[in-house]
Coordinates of C-alpha atoms (C1' of nucleotides) in Angstrom, one line a residue:
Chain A
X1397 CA 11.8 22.7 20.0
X1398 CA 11.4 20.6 17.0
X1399 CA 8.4 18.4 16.2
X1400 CA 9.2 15.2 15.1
X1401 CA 7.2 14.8 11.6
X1402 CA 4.8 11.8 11.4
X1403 CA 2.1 10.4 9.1
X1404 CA -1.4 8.8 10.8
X1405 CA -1.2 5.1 11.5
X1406 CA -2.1 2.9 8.5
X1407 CA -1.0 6.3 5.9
X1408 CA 1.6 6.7 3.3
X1409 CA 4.1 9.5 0.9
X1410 CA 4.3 8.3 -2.1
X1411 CA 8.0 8.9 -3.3
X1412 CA 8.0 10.2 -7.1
X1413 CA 9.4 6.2 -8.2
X1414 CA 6.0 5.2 -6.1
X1415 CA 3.7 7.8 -7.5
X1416 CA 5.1 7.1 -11.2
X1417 CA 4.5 2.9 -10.6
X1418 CA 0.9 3.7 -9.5
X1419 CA 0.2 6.2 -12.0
X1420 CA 1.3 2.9 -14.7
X1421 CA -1.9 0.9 -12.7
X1422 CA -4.0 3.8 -12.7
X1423 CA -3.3 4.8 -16.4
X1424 CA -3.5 1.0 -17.4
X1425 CA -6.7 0.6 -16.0
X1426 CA -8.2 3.7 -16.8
X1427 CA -7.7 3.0 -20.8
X1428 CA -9.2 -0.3 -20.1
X1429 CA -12.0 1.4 -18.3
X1430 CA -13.0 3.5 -21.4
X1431 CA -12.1 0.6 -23.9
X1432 CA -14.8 -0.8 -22.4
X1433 CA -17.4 2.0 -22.4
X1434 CA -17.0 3.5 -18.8
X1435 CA -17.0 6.9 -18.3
X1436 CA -15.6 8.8 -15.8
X1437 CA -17.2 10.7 -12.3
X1438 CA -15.8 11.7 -9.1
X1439 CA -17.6 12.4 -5.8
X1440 CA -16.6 14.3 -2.7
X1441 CA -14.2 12.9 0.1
X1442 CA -17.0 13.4 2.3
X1443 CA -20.8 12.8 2.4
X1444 CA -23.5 13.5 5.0
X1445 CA -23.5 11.4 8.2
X1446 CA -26.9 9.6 7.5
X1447 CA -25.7 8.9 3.5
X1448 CA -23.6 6.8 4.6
X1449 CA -24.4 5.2 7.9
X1450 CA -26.5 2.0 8.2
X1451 CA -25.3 0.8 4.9
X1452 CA -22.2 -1.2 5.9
X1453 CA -23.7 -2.9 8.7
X1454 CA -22.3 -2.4 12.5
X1455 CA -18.8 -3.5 11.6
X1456 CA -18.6 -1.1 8.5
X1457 CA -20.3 2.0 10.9
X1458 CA -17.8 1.6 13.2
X1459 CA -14.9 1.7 10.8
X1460 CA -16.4 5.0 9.1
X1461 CA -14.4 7.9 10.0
X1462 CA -16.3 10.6 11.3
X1463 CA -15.9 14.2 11.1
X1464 CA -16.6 16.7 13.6
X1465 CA -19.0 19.1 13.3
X1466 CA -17.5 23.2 13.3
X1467 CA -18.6 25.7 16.2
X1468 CA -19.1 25.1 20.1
X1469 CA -21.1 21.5 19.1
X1470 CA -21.1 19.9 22.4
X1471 CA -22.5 22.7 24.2
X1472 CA -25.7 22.2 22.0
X1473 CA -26.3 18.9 22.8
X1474 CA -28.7 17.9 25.8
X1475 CA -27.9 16.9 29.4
X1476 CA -29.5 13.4 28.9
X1477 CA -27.8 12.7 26.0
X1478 CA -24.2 14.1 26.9
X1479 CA -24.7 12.1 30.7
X1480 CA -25.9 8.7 29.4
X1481 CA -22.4 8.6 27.3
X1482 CA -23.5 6.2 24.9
X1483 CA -21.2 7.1 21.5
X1484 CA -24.6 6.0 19.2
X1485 CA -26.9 8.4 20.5
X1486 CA -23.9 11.0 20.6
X1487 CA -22.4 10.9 17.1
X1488 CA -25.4 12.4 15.8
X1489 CA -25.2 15.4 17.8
X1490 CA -21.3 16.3 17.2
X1491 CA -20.7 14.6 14.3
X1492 CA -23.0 15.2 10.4
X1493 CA -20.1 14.4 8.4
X1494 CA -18.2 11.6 7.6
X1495 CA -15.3 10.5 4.9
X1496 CA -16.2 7.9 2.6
X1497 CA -16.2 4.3 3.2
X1498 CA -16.0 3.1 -0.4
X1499 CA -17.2 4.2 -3.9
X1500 CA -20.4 2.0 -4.0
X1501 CA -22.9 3.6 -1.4
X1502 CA -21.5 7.7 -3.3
X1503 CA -22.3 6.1 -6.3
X1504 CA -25.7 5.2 -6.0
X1505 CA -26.7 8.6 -4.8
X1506 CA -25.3 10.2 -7.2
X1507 CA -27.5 7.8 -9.5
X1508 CA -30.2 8.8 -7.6
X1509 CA -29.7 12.3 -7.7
X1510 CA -28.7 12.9 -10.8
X1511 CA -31.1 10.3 -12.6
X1512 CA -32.9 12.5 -15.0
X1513 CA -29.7 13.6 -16.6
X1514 CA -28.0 10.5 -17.0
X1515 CA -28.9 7.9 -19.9
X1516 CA -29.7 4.1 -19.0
X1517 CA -27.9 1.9 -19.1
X1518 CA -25.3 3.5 -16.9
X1519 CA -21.7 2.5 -17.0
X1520 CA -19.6 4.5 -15.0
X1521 CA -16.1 3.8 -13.4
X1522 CA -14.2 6.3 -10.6
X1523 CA -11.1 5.8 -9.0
X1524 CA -10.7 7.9 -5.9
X1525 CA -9.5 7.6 -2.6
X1526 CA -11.5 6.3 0.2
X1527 CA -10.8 6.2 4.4
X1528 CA -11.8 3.2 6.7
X1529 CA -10.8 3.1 10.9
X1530 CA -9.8 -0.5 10.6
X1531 CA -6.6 -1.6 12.2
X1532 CA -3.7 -2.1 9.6
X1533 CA -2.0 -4.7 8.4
X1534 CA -0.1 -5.5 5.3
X1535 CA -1.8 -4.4 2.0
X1536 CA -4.6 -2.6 4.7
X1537 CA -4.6 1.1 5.1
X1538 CA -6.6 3.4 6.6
X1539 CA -6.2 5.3 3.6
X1540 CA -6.6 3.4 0.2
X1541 CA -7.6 4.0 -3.6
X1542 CA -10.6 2.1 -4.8
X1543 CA -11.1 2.0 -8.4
X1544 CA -14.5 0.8 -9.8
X1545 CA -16.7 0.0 -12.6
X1546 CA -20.2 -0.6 -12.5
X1547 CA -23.3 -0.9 -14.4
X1548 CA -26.8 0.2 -14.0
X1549 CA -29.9 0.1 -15.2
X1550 CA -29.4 -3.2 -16.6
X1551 CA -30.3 -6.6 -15.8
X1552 CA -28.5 -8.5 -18.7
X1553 CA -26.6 -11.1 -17.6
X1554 CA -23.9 -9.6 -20.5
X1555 CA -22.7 -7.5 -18.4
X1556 CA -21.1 -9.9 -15.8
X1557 CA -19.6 -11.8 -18.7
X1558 CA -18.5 -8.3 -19.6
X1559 CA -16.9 -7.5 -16.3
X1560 CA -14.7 -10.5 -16.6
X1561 CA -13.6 -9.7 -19.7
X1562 CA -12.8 -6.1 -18.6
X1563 CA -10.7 -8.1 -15.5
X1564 CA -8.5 -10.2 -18.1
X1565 CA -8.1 -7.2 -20.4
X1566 CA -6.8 -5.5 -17.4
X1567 CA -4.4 -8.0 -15.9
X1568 CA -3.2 -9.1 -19.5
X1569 CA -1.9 -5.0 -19.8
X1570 CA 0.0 -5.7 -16.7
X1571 CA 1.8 -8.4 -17.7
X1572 CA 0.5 -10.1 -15.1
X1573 CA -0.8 -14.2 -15.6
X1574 CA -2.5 -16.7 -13.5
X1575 CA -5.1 -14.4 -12.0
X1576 CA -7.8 -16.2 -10.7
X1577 CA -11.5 -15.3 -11.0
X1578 CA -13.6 -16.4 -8.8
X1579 CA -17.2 -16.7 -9.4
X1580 CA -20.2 -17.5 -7.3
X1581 CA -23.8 -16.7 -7.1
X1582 CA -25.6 -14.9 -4.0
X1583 CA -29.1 -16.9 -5.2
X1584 CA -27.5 -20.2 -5.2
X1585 CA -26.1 -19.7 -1.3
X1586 CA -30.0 -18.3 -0.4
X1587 CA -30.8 -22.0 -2.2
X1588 CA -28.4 -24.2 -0.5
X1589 CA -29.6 -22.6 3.1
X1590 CA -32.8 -22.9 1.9
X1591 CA -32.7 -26.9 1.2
X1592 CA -30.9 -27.4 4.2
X1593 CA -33.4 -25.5 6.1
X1594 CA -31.0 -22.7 7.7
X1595 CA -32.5 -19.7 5.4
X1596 CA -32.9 -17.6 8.3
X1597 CA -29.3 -17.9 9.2
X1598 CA -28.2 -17.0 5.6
X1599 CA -25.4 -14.4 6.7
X1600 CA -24.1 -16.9 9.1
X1601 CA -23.9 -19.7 7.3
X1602 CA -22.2 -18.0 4.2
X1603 CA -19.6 -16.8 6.4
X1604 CA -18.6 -19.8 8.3
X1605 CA -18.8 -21.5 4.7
X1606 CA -16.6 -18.6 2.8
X1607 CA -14.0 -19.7 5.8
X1608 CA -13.2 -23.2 4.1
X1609 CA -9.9 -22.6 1.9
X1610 CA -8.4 -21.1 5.8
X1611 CA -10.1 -23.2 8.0
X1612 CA -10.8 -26.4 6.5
X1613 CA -14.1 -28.6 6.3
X1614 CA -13.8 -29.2 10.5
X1615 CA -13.3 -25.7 10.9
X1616 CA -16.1 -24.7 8.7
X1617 CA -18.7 -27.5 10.7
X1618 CA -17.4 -26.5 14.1
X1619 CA -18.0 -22.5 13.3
X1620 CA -21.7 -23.6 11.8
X1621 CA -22.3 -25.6 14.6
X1622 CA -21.6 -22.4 16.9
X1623 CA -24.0 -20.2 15.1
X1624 CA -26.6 -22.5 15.9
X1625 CA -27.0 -24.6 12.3
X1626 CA -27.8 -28.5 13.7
X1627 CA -25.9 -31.3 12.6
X1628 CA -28.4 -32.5 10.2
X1629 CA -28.3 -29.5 8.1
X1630 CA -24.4 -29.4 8.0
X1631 CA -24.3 -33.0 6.9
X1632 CA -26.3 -32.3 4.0
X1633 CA -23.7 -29.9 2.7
X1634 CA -20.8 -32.9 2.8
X1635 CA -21.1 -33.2 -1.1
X1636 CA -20.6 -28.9 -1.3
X1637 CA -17.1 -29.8 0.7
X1638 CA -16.1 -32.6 -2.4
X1639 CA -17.3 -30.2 -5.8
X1640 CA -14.5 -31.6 -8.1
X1641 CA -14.4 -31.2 -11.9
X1642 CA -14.2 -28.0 -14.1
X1643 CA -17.2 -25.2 -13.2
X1644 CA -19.6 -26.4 -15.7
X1645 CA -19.6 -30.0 -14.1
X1646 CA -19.5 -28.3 -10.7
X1647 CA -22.8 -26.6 -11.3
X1648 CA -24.0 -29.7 -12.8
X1649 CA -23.7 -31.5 -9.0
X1650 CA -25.4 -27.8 -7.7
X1651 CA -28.4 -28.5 -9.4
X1652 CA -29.3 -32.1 -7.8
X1653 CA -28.1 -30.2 -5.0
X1654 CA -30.5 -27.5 -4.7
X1655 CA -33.5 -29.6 -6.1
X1656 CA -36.2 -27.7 -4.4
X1657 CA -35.1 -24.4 -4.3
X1658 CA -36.6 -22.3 -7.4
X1659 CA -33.8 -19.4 -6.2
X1660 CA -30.9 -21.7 -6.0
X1661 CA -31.6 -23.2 -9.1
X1662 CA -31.9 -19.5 -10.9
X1663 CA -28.4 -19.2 -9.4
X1664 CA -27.6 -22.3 -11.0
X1665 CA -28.8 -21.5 -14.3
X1666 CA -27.1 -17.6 -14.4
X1667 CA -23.5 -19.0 -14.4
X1668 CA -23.9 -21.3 -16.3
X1669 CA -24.7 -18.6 -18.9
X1670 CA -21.7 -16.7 -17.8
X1671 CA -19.6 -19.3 -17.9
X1672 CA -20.3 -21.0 -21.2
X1673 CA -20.3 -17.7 -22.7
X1674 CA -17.0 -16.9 -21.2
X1675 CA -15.7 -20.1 -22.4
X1676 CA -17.1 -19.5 -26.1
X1677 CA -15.3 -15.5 -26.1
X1678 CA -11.8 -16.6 -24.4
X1679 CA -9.8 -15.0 -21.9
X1680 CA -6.2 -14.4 -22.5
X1681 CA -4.3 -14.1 -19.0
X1682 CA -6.6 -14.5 -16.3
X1683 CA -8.5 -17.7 -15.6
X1684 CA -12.3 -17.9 -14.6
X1685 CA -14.1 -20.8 -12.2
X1686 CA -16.8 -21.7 -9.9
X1687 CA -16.0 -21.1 -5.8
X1688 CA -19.4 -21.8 -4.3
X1689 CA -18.0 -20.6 -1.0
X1690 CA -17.0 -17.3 -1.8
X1691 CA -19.6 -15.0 0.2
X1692 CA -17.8 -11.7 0.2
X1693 CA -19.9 -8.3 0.3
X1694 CA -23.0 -10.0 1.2
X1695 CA -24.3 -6.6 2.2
X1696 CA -26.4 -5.7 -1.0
X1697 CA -24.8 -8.6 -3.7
X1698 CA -27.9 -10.4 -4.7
X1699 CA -26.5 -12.1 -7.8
X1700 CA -23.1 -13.0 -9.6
X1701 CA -20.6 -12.5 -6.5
X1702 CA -16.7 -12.1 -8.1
X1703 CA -13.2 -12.3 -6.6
X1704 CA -10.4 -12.3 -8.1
X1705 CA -7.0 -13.8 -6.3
X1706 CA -3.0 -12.6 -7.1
X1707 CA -1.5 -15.8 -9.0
X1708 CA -0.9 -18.7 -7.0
X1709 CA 3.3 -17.7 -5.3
X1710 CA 2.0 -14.7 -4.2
X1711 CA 0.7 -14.0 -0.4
X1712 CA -1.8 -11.5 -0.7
X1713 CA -5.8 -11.4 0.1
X1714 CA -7.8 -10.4 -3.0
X1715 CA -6.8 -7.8 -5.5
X1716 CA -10.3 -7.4 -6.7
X1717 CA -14.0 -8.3 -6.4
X1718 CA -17.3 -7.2 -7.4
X1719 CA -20.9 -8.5 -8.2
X1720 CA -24.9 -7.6 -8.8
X1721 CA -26.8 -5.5 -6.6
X1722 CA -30.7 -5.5 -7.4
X1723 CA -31.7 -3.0 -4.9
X1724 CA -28.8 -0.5 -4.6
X1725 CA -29.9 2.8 -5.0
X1726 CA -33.4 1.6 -3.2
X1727 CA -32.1 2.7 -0.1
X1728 CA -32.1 6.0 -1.9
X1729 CA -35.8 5.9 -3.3
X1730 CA -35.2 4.4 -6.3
X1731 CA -36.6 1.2 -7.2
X1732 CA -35.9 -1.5 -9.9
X1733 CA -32.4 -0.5 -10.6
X1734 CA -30.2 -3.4 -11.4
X1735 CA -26.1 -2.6 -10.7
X1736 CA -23.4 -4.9 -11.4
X1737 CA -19.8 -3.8 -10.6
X1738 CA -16.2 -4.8 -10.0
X1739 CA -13.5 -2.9 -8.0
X1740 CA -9.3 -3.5 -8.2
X1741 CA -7.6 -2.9 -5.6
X1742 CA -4.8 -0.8 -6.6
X1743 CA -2.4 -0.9 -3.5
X1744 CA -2.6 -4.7 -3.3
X1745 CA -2.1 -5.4 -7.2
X1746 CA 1.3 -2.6 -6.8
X1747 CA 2.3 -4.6 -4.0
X1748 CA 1.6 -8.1 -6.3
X1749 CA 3.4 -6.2 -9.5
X1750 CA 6.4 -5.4 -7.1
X1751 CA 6.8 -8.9 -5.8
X1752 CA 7.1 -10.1 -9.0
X1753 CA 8.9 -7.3 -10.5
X1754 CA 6.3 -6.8 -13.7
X1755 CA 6.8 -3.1 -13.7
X1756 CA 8.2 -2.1 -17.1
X1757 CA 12.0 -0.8 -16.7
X1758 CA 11.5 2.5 -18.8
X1759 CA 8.7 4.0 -16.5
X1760 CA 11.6 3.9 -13.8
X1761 CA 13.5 6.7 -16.0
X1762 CA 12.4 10.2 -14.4
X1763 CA 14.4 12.6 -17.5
X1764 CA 16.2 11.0 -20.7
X1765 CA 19.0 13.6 -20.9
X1766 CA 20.8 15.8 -18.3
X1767 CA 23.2 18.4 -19.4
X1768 CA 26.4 18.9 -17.3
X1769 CA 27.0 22.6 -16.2
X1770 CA 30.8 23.7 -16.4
X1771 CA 29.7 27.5 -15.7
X1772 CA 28.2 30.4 -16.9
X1773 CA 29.1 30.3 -20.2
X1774 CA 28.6 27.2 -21.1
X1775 CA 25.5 26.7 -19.5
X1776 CA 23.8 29.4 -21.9
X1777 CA 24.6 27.0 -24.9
X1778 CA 23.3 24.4 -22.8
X1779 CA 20.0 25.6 -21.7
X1780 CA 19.7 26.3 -25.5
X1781 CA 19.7 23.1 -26.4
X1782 CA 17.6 21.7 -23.7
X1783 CA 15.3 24.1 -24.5
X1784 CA 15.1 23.0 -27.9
X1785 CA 15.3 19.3 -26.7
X1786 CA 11.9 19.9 -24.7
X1787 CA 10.1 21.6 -27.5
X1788 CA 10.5 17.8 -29.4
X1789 CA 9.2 16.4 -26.1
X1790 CA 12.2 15.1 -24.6
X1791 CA 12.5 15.1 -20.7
X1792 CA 15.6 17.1 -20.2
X1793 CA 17.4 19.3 -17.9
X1794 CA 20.7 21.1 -16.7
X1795 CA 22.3 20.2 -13.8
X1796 CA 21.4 23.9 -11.7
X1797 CA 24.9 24.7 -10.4
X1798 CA 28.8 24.1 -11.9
X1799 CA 29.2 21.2 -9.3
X1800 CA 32.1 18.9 -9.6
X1801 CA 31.8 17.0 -12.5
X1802 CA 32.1 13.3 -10.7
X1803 CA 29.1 14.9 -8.3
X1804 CA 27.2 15.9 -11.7
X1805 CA 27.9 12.3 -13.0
X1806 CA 26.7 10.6 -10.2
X1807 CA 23.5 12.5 -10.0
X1808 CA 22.8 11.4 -13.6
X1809 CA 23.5 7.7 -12.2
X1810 CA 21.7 7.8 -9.1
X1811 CA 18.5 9.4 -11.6
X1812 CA 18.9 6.7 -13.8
X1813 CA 19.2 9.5 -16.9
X1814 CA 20.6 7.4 -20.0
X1815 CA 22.0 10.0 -21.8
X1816 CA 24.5 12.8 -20.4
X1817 CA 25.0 15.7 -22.9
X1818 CA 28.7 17.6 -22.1
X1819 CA 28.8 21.0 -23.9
X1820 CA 32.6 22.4 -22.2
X1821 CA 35.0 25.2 -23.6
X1822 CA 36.4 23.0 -25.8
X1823 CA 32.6 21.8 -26.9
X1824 CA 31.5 25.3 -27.4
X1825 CA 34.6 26.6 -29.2
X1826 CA 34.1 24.0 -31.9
X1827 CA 29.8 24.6 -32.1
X1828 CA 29.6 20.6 -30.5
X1829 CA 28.2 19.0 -28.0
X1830 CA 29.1 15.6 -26.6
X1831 CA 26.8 12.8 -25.6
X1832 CA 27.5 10.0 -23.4
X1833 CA 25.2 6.9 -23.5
X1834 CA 25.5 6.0 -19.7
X1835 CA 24.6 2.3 -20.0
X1836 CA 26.7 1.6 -22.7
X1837 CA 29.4 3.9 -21.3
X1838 CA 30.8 5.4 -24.6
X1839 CA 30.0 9.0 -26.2
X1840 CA 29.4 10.6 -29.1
X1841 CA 30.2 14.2 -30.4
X1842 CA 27.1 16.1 -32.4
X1843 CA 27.5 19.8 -33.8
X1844 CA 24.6 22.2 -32.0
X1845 CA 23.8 22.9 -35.7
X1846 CA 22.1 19.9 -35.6
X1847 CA 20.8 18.3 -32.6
X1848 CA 18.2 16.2 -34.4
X1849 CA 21.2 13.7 -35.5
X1850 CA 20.9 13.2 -31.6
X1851 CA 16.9 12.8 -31.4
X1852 CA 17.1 10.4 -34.5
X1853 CA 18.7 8.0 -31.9
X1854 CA 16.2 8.2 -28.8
Chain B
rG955 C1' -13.0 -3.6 18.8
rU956 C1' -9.9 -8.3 21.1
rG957 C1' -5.0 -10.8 21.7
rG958 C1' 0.1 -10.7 20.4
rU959 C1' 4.5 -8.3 18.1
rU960 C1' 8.0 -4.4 16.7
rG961 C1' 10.8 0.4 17.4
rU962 C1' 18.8 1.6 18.2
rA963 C1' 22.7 6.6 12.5
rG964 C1' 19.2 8.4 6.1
rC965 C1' 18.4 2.6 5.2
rU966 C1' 19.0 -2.8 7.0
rC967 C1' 20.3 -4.5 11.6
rA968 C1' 24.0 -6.0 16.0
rG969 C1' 24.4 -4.7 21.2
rC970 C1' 25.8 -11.2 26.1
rU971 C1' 22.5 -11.9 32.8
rG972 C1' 21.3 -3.4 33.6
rG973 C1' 27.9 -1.1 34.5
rU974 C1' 32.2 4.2 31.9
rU975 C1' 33.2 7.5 25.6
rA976 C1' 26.4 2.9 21.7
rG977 C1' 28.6 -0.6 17.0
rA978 C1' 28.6 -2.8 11.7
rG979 C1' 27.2 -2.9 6.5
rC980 C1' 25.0 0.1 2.9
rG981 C1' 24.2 5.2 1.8
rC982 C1' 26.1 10.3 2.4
rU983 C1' 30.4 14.1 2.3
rG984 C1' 35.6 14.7 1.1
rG985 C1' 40.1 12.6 -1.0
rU986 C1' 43.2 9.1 -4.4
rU987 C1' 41.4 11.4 -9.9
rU988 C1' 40.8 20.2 -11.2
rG989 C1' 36.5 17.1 -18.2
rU990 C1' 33.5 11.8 -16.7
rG991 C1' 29.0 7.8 -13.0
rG992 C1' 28.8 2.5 -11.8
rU993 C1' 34.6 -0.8 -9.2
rA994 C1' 38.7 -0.3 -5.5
rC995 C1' 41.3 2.2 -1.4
rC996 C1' 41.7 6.2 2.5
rA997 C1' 39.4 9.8 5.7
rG998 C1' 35.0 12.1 7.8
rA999 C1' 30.1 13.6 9.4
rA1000 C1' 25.8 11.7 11.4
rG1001 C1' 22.1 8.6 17.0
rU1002 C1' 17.2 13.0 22.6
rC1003 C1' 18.6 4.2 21.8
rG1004 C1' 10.0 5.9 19.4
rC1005 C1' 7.9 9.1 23.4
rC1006 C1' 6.5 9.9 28.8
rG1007 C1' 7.0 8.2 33.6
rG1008 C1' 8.9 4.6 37.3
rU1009 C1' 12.6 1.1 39.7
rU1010 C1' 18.1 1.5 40.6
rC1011 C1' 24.2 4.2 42.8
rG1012 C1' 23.7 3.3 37.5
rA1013 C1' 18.7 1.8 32.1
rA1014 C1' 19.2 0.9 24.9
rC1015 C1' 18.5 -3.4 28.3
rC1016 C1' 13.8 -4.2 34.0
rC1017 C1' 8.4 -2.2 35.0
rG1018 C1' 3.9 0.9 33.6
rG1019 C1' 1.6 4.0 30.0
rU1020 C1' 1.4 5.9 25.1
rC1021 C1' 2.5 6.2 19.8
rU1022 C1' 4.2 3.2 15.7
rU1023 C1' 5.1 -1.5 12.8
rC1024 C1' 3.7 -6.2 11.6
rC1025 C1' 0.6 -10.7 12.7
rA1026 C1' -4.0 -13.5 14.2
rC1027 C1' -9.3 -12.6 15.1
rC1028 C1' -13.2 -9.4 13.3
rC1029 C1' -14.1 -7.4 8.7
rC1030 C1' -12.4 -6.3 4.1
rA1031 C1' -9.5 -3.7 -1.1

RNA sequence: GUGGUUGUAGCUCAGCUGGUUAGAGCGCUGGUUUGUGGUACCAGAAGUCGCCGGUUCGAACCCGGUCUUCCACCCCA
């Protein structure tokens, strides 16, 4: 009986057309990437149990896939344990692996582990696959690349300016224009909670806030209204709900704002920086501005926070996002290490570079030339020449078997091959071979003396 | 994790209130065309109706479960 073959929920085959558009991300960004000073590591799919729980909070644990420990595990574990069936106090017991979450937490262990070989300031970037539990939806897999670049060991405030440069370079490669930046500041949230008196209902607050583009300002009250924040401290935010003007002017209002609040006011001050200096360098595709509700990551961000949104036409959640970390690798042992970072989200900006069909039309081509086979003969003077063909570094072939010539022909088509080279009896006779241009739809004859009278027109 | 949604030929989908042999378009194979693809015409192959169970004389259709898809929430790339 015959299995029918299936793929996990929220997983995907690549078809070689798919893995040839991502590989034009991947390489684009990559070059980027070391433009930019980055250099490469990789980590391993998994990482020990205790590495990487506790560091996502109790949504991320329970969206970390865990993997089971080898041998007879459950008979080890104790009779209280296994009897009061409560998964927490299990996990540890059959479970001491698990695949990683994202690239972040890996990263700052291998900082940590690894710190008396590496050189400070530390800019490293890694593009690897990483696995999360979460229920799929479109442009959410279970299954995913991230692809990051972060800095440590360096508190400059150059840096963030930096990573938004490294996010225009990036989008201006792929053709694509209109990407939004978004910037905001975790210090300047701390500050506004702070002067409206709801600093110990910080993660709260920023969430129901971050709501505001979906939900609206009522929404936004009604949700901090739930959580507990009065109505006095909601009404002093009614001037954050009418920011209007370009980000400079924007921060300007922040800072009568958060009068009081020595943190929100560093916030203040830090874009600023960033964004004059962005103003004074230039971006070329991508556009940069102030979003004091953006609240995303607020795990360990405890700076610049970034997102960056697919041009305005296109319905899809962020395609990127980053920001400063003061404590990462902390958690590790290591103290007073200052990270800033930015991730792309690869299979959202492929689904964004579909939509609007910005993939260029020559990586579609999978071999420029495909020699018909008309039998043994002929084939031999054929394989000669793609032989030679490939030593200059074209992509070519020979079609494996003497199949009909239409079925030949439409193989070429269907493969999108430009050029078809015919080398028949008559061909080989006369030391020739015949090349058909298959967009144009005319052909050419060339002697086999001289196949570079061919290459000179590739 | 909560609520909803989807599943019929390789692909996109039709199939009326349960009723004999389940349909279309595209694609595929062959032919018109034995040295020429994309157009046209002709013919053909291909489906355990996601899976398991139930109701019924009878189920693609009704009911339950399960897997999958997509959506909202949660969270996030």
């Amino acid at each position: 009986m015959a299995q029918k073959p299936s793929i996990p929920k929220g997983t995907r085959d690549f078809s070689p057309a798919e893995v040839t558009k991502r590989d034009y991300i991947f390489d684009t960004v990559k070059r980027q990437f070391e433009i930019f000073g980055f250099q490469p590591i990789e980590t391993p799919s998994f990482e020990n149990f205790e590495t990487l729980m506790g560091k996502y909070g109790d949504e991320g644990d329970r969206l970390i896939f865990k993997i089971l420990k080898s041998g007879d595990f459950i008979s080890k574990v104790d009779d209280v344990t296994y009897s009061s069936k409560k998964s927490n106090s299990l996990m540890p017991k059959i479970s001491d692996k698990a695949l990683r979450y994202d690239l972040t937490v890996p990263f700052a262990r291998y900082v940590v582990m690894h710190q008396n070989e590496i050189d400070f300031p530390f800019k490293r970037y890694q593009i690897q696959p990483v696995w999360r539990a979460d229920r799929p939806q479109k442009g959410r897999f279970r299954e995913f690349y991230q692809c990051d670049a972060d800095v440590v060991g360096s508190d400059s405030l150059l840096q963030e300016v930096e990573l938004i440069k490294l996010y225009d370079a990036v989008f201006t490669d792929l053709k694509l224009e209109g990407v939004k930046i978004k910037l905001n500041n975790r210090k300047i949230l701390a500050g506004i909670a702070e002067v409206i008196g709801v600093k110990h209902l910080l993660v709260d607050f920023t969430v129901a806030l971050d709501k505001l583009d979906k939900i609206g300002e009522e929404g936004v009250r009604k949700e901090m209204l739930e959580k507990g924040i009065s109505e006095q401290s909601i009404e002093k935010l009614t001037p954050l709900f009418h920011l209007t003007g370009g980000s400079l002017v924007q921060l300007e209002s922040l800072k009568l704002l958060l009068e009081g609040s020595e943190e929100g006011l560093k916030g203040v001050e830090e874009l600023i920086f960033v964004v004059q200096t962005i103003q004074k360098l230039g971006l070329k595709s991508a556009s940069l501005a102030i979003d004091v509700t953006l609240a995303r990551g607020l795990n360990y961000y405890t700076g610049a926070i970034f997102e960056v949104s697919a041009p305005e036409g296109v319905a899809m959640g962020s395609i990127g996002g980053g920001g400063r970390y003061d404590d990462l690798t902390g958690i590790f042992g290591m103290k007073n290490t200052s990270g800033v970072g930015i991730s792309f989200g690869l299979d959202r900006i492929y689904l964004v570079l579909e939509e609007l069909a910005l993939f260029p039309e020559d990586i579609k081509e999978s071999i420029q030339v495909l020699c018909v086979n008309f039998g043994d003969r002929e084939s031999m003077a054929a394989l000669q020449l793609v032989s030679q063909l490939r030593e200059k570094g074209v992509k070519a072939d020979l079609y494996p078997s003497s199949a009909k010539m239409q079925k030949q022909m439409k193989y070429a088509h269907n493969r999108n091959v430009p050029y078809v080279i015919l080398i028949g009896a008559q061909e080989l006779e006369e030391g020739s071979f015949v090349v058909k241009d298959m967009k144009q739809g005319n052909q050419k004859s060339y002697s086999l003396q001289a196949p570079e009278e061919f290459l000179k027109t590739l």
